[in-house]
mmCIF file of C-alpha atoms in Angstrom:
data_model
loop_
_atom_site.group_PDB
_atom_site.id
_atom_site.type_symbol
_atom_site.label_atom_id
_atom_site.label_comp_id
_atom_site.label_asym_id
_atom_site.label_seq_id
_atom_site.Cartn_x
_atom_site.Cartn_y
_atom_site.Cartn_z
ATOM 1 C CA MET G 1 0.080 0.118 0.062
ATOM 2 C CA SER G 2 1.546 3.513 -1.029
ATOM 3 C CA VAL G 3 2.225 6.026 1.684
ATOM 4 C CA ALA G 4 -0.773 8.096 0.344
ATOM 5 C CA ASN G 5 -3.370 5.330 0.460
ATOM 6 C CA SER G 6 -2.330 4.284 3.856
ATOM 7 C CA SER G 7 -2.487 7.884 4.948
ATOM 8 C CA ILE G 8 -6.159 8.043 3.783
ATOM 9 C CA ALA G 9 -7.044 4.929 5.529
ATOM 10 C CA GLN G 10 -5.654 6.248 8.726
ATOM 11 C CA LEU G 11 -7.660 9.124 8.458
ATOM 12 C CA TYR G 12 -11.022 7.208 8.122
ATOM 13 C CA ILE G 13 -9.973 5.171 10.949
ATOM 14 C CA ALA G 14 -9.123 8.349 13.129
ATOM 15 C CA TYR G 15 -12.221 10.004 12.005
ATOM 16 C CA PHE G 16 -14.840 7.558 11.499
ATOM 17 C CA ASN G 17 -13.171 4.435 13.303
ATOM 18 C CA ARG G 18 -14.251 2.445 10.074
ATOM 19 C CA ALA G 19 -12.807 1.349 6.753
ATOM 20 C CA PRO G 20 -13.231 3.681 3.812
ATOM 21 C CA GLU G 21 -15.915 3.171 1.225
ATOM 22 C CA PRO G 22 -14.406 2.637 -2.366
ATOM 23 C CA ILE G 23 -15.623 5.845 -3.869
ATOM 24 C CA GLY G 24 -14.761 8.250 -1.163
ATOM 25 C CA TYR G 25 -11.288 6.406 -0.686
ATOM 26 C CA ASP G 26 -10.594 6.657 -4.496
ATOM 27 C CA PHE G 27 -11.537 10.137 -4.429
ATOM 28 C CA TRP G 28 -9.293 11.065 -1.569
ATOM 29 C CA CYS G 29 -6.335 9.238 -2.872
ATOM 30 C CA ASP G 30 -6.731 10.825 -6.427
ATOM 31 C CA VAL G 31 -6.954 14.310 -5.192
ATOM 32 C CA LEU G 32 -4.104 13.995 -2.290
ATOM 33 C CA ASP G 33 -1.277 16.490 -3.331
ATOM 34 C CA ASN G 34 -3.092 17.266 -6.478
ATOM 35 C CA PRO G 35 -3.897 20.200 -5.274
ATOM 36 C CA VAL G 36 -5.405 18.897 -1.904
ATOM 37 C CA THR G 37 -3.141 18.218 1.203
ATOM 38 C CA LEU G 38 -3.473 15.631 4.209
ATOM 39 C CA GLU G 39 -4.222 18.557 6.387
ATOM 40 C CA ASP G 40 -6.989 19.821 3.937
ATOM 41 C CA ILE G 41 -8.524 16.266 4.010
ATOM 42 C CA ALA G 42 -8.531 16.112 7.755
ATOM 43 C CA SER G 43 -10.001 19.404 8.102
ATOM 44 C CA ASP G 44 -12.698 18.293 5.768
ATOM 45 C CA PHE G 45 -13.278 14.935 7.495
ATOM 46 C CA ALA G 46 -13.692 16.964 10.922
ATOM 47 C CA THR G 47 -16.602 18.510 9.822
ATOM 48 C CA GLN G 48 -18.448 15.337 8.476
ATOM 49 C CA PRO G 49 -21.427 14.478 10.415
ATOM 50 C CA GLU G 50 -20.222 11.006 10.864
ATOM 51 C CA ALA G 51 -17.128 12.538 12.628
ATOM 52 C CA VAL G 52 -19.062 14.935 14.793
ATOM 53 C CA ALA G 53 -21.169 12.248 15.920
ATOM 54 C CA MET G 54 -18.280 10.420 17.090
ATOM 55 C CA TYR G 55 -16.414 13.429 18.511
ATOM 56 C CA PRO G 56 -18.985 16.011 19.433
ATOM 57 C CA LEU G 57 -15.754 18.210 20.682
ATOM 58 C CA LEU G 58 -15.137 18.624 16.794
ATOM 59 C CA GLU G 59 -18.181 20.887 16.508
ATOM 60 C CA ALA G 60 -18.463 22.219 19.808
ATOM 61 C CA ARG G 61 -14.812 23.549 19.603
ATOM 62 C CA THR G 62 -14.644 23.613 23.409
ATOM 63 C CA THR G 63 -12.281 21.784 25.722
ATOM 64 C CA ASP G 64 -15.008 20.211 27.821
ATOM 65 C CA SER G 65 -14.608 16.499 28.253
ATOM 66 C CA LEU G 66 -11.131 16.674 26.462
ATOM 67 C CA GLY G 67 -10.184 13.598 28.226
ATOM 68 C CA ASP G 68 -12.821 11.548 26.950
ATOM 69 C CA PHE G 69 -12.334 12.836 23.461
ATOM 70 C CA LEU G 70 -8.474 11.863 23.533
ATOM 71 C CA THR G 71 -9.331 8.672 25.061
ATOM 72 C CA THR G 72 -11.601 7.628 22.247
ATOM 73 C CA VAL G 73 -9.224 8.866 19.504
ATOM 74 C CA TYR G 74 -6.483 6.686 21.162
ATOM 75 C CA GLN G 75 -8.743 3.600 21.285
ATOM 76 C CA ASN G 76 -9.926 3.998 17.751
ATOM 77 C CA LEU G 77 -6.226 4.580 16.594
ATOM 78 C CA PHE G 78 -4.041 2.632 18.658
ATOM 79 C CA ASP G 79 -6.391 0.242 20.802
ATOM 80 C CA ARG G 80 -5.269 1.668 24.135
ATOM 81 C CA ASP G 81 -6.140 4.696 26.414
ATOM 82 C CA PRO G 82 -3.678 7.387 26.441
ATOM 83 C CA ASP G 83 -1.057 7.487 28.995
ATOM 84 C CA ALA G 84 -0.692 10.344 31.682
ATOM 85 C CA ALA G 85 2.273 11.935 29.541
ATOM 86 C CA GLY G 86 0.281 11.617 26.212
ATOM 87 C CA LEU G 87 -2.938 12.955 27.690
ATOM 88 C CA ALA G 88 -1.212 15.964 29.264
ATOM 89 C CA PHE G 89 0.654 16.637 26.142
ATOM 90 C CA TRP G 90 -2.350 16.429 23.747
ATOM 91 C CA THR G 91 -4.584 18.324 26.334
ATOM 92 C CA GLY G 92 -2.068 21.083 26.235
ATOM 93 C CA VAL G 93 -1.766 21.198 22.511
ATOM 94 C CA ILE G 94 -5.608 21.725 22.277
ATOM 95 C CA GLN G 95 -5.895 24.055 24.896
ATOM 96 C CA GLY G 96 -3.150 26.125 23.446
ATOM 97 C CA GLY G 97 -5.253 26.484 20.334
ATOM 98 C CA ALA G 98 -4.551 23.677 17.818
ATOM 99 C CA ASP G 99 -6.786 23.318 15.037
ATOM 100 C CA PHE G 100 -9.398 20.983 15.799
ATOM 101 C CA GLY G 101 -9.729 19.988 12.118
ATOM 102 C CA THR G 102 -6.368 18.422 12.022
ATOM 103 C CA ILE G 103 -5.732 17.312 15.552
ATOM 104 C CA LEU G 104 -6.136 13.712 14.723
ATOM 105 C CA LEU G 105 -3.794 13.974 12.002
ATOM 106 C CA LYS G 106 -1.408 15.372 14.350
ATOM 107 C CA ILE G 107 -1.808 12.712 16.895
ATOM 108 C CA ILE G 108 -1.253 10.113 13.879
ATOM 109 C CA GLU G 109 1.984 12.016 12.908
ATOM 110 C CA GLY G 110 3.123 12.012 16.909
ATOM 111 C CA ALA G 111 2.459 8.164 17.373
ATOM 112 C CA SER G 112 4.932 5.998 18.998
ATOM 113 C CA GLU G 113 6.357 3.008 16.697
ATOM 114 C CA ALA G 114 4.235 0.641 18.729
ATOM 115 C CA ASP G 115 1.120 2.692 18.243
ATOM 116 C CA LEU G 116 2.208 3.116 14.610
ATOM 117 C CA LEU G 117 2.293 -0.859 14.073
ATOM 118 C CA VAL G 118 -1.290 -1.050 15.552
ATOM 119 C CA LEU G 119 -2.530 1.567 13.056
ATOM 120 C CA GLU G 120 -0.675 0.178 10.287
ATOM 121 C CA SER G 121 -2.284 -3.126 10.995
ATOM 122 C CA LYS G 122 -5.564 -1.620 11.080
ATOM 123 C CA ALA G 123 -4.673 0.484 7.613
ATOM 124 C CA ASN G 124 -3.873 -2.958 5.900
ATOM 125 C CA VAL G 125 -7.182 -4.341 7.073
ATOM 126 C CA ALA G 126 -9.006 -1.238 5.897
ATOM 127 C CA GLN G 127 -7.196 -1.557 2.411
ATOM 128 C CA TYR G 128 -8.433 -5.084 2.138
ATOM 129 C CA TRP G 129 -11.954 -3.909 3.095
ATOM 130 C CA VAL G 130 -11.752 -1.194 0.188
ATOM 131 C CA ASP G 131 -10.358 -3.826 -2.445
ATOM 132 C CA THR G 132 -13.161 -6.314 -1.235
ATOM 133 C CA ALA G 133 -16.018 -3.916 -1.502
ATOM 134 C CA SER G 134 -14.592 -2.576 -4.861
ATOM 135 C CA ALA G 135 -15.032 -6.027 -6.220
ATOM 136 C CA PHE G 136 -18.461 -6.535 -4.842
ATOM 137 C CA GLU G 137 -21.158 -5.527 -7.060
ATOM 138 C CA GLY G 138 -23.793 -3.334 -5.612
ATOM 139 C CA TYR G 139 -21.643 -2.432 -2.372
ATOM 140 C CA VAL G 140 -23.577 0.076 -0.538
ATOM 141 C CA LEU G 141 -22.273 1.847 2.751
ATOM 142 C CA ASN G 142 -24.914 1.051 5.237
ATOM 143 C CA ASP G 143 -25.055 0.552 9.088
ATOM 144 C CA ASP G 144 -24.200 -3.069 8.728
ATOM 145 C CA ALA G 145 -21.431 -2.245 6.471
ATOM 146 C CA ILE G 146 -19.981 0.407 8.835
ATOM 147 C CA GLU G 147 -20.290 -1.972 11.874
ATOM 148 C CA ALA G 148 -18.771 -4.964 10.019
ATOM 149 C CA SER G 149 -15.838 -2.654 8.793
ATOM 150 C CA ARG G 150 -15.206 -1.566 12.305
ATOM 151 C CA ASP G 151 -15.316 -5.142 13.733
ATOM 152 C CA ALA G 152 -12.687 -5.919 11.078
ATOM 153 C CA ILE G 153 -10.566 -3.094 11.795
ATOM 154 C CA GLU G 154 -10.813 -3.554 15.499
ATOM 155 C CA ALA G 155 -9.738 -7.163 15.188
ATOM 156 C CA ALA G 156 -6.312 -6.077 13.669
ATOM 157 C CA ASN G 157 -3.695 -6.079 16.188
ATOM 158 C CA PRO G 158 0.025 -6.806 15.578
ATOM 159 C CA ALA G 159 0.573 -8.040 18.986
ATOM 160 C CA ALA G 160 -1.800 -10.919 18.130
ATOM 161 C CA ASN G 161 -0.773 -11.074 14.499
ATOM 162 C CA SER G 162 -4.346 -10.627 13.990
ATOM 163 C CA VAL G 163 -4.602 -8.884 10.679
ATOM 164 C CA GLN G 164 -5.588 -12.156 9.345
ATOM 165 C CA SER G 165 -8.744 -11.937 11.834
ATOM 166 C CA GLY G 166 -9.621 -8.564 10.138
ATOM 167 C CA ILE G 167 -9.506 -10.161 6.707
ATOM 168 C CA GLU G 168 -11.614 -13.184 8.056
ATOM 169 C CA ILE G 169 -14.268 -10.699 9.242
ATOM 170 C CA THR G 170 -14.162 -8.796 5.928
ATOM 171 C CA ASP G 171 -14.628 -11.861 4.002
ATOM 172 C CA ALA G 172 -17.386 -13.249 6.103
ATOM 173 C CA TYR G 173 -19.149 -10.053 5.595
ATOM 174 C CA PHE G 174 -18.921 -9.956 1.896
ATOM 175 C CA ALA G 175 -19.889 -13.771 1.808
ATOM 176 C CA ASP G 176 -23.080 -12.960 3.789
ATOM 177 C CA ALA G 177 -23.612 -10.113 1.722
ATOM 178 C CA ALA G 178 -23.396 -12.222 -1.307
ATOM 179 C CA GLN G 179 -25.890 -14.863 0.168
ATOM 180 C CA VAL G 180 -28.269 -11.712 0.726
ATOM 181 C CA ALA G 181 -28.121 -10.410 -2.539
ATOM 182 C CA LEU G 182 -28.587 -13.657 -4.296
ATOM 183 C CA THR G 183 -31.499 -14.812 -2.324
ATOM 184 C CA PRO G 184 -34.784 -14.670 -4.399
ATOM 185 C CA VAL G 185 -37.731 -12.872 -2.959
ATOM 186 C CA ALA G 186 -40.969 -14.635 -3.537
ATOM 187 C CA ASN G 187 -43.639 -12.388 -4.992
ATOM 188 C CA ASP G 188 -47.168 -12.626 -3.652
ATOM 189 C CA VAL G 189 -49.408 -13.285 -6.814
#
């Protein structure tokens, strides 16, 4: 996976806690650096209703419940709570006036090596999801797809060598979706 593709997948994980949908993913990969920057994309993601629903702080632009916000961000990105030093650092950055639109991108950029391994595992599963969804005729991003992609991404953890678990969850979702799509519906005559 290219750095640009990985960065877009990581932003989807950060802002939406799910794998990208193929159309959006392809769009953002195509416009990245031509002329849109990663910061521009992060700022756009931060205003999306899905991101605001997950992180109300993005819309409120307040520092109320900052600890809860940062804990959710860390859980979504790195599968862990922030340590005391990280919580204090990012709280200070945000209280110091950091742009809410790009704060999640900055957290990704400041990740430790161990945290990056977790995020890269999640991004690999997200890429697999996108590739599988792209090949699936009639794929629609709906609540079931969002929940399944979250389950797949959450299963990815390099400590447990579980990228394969995320792939298996993806495969199971699309196998079930194919069964639903192929099941004939009887018409009342």
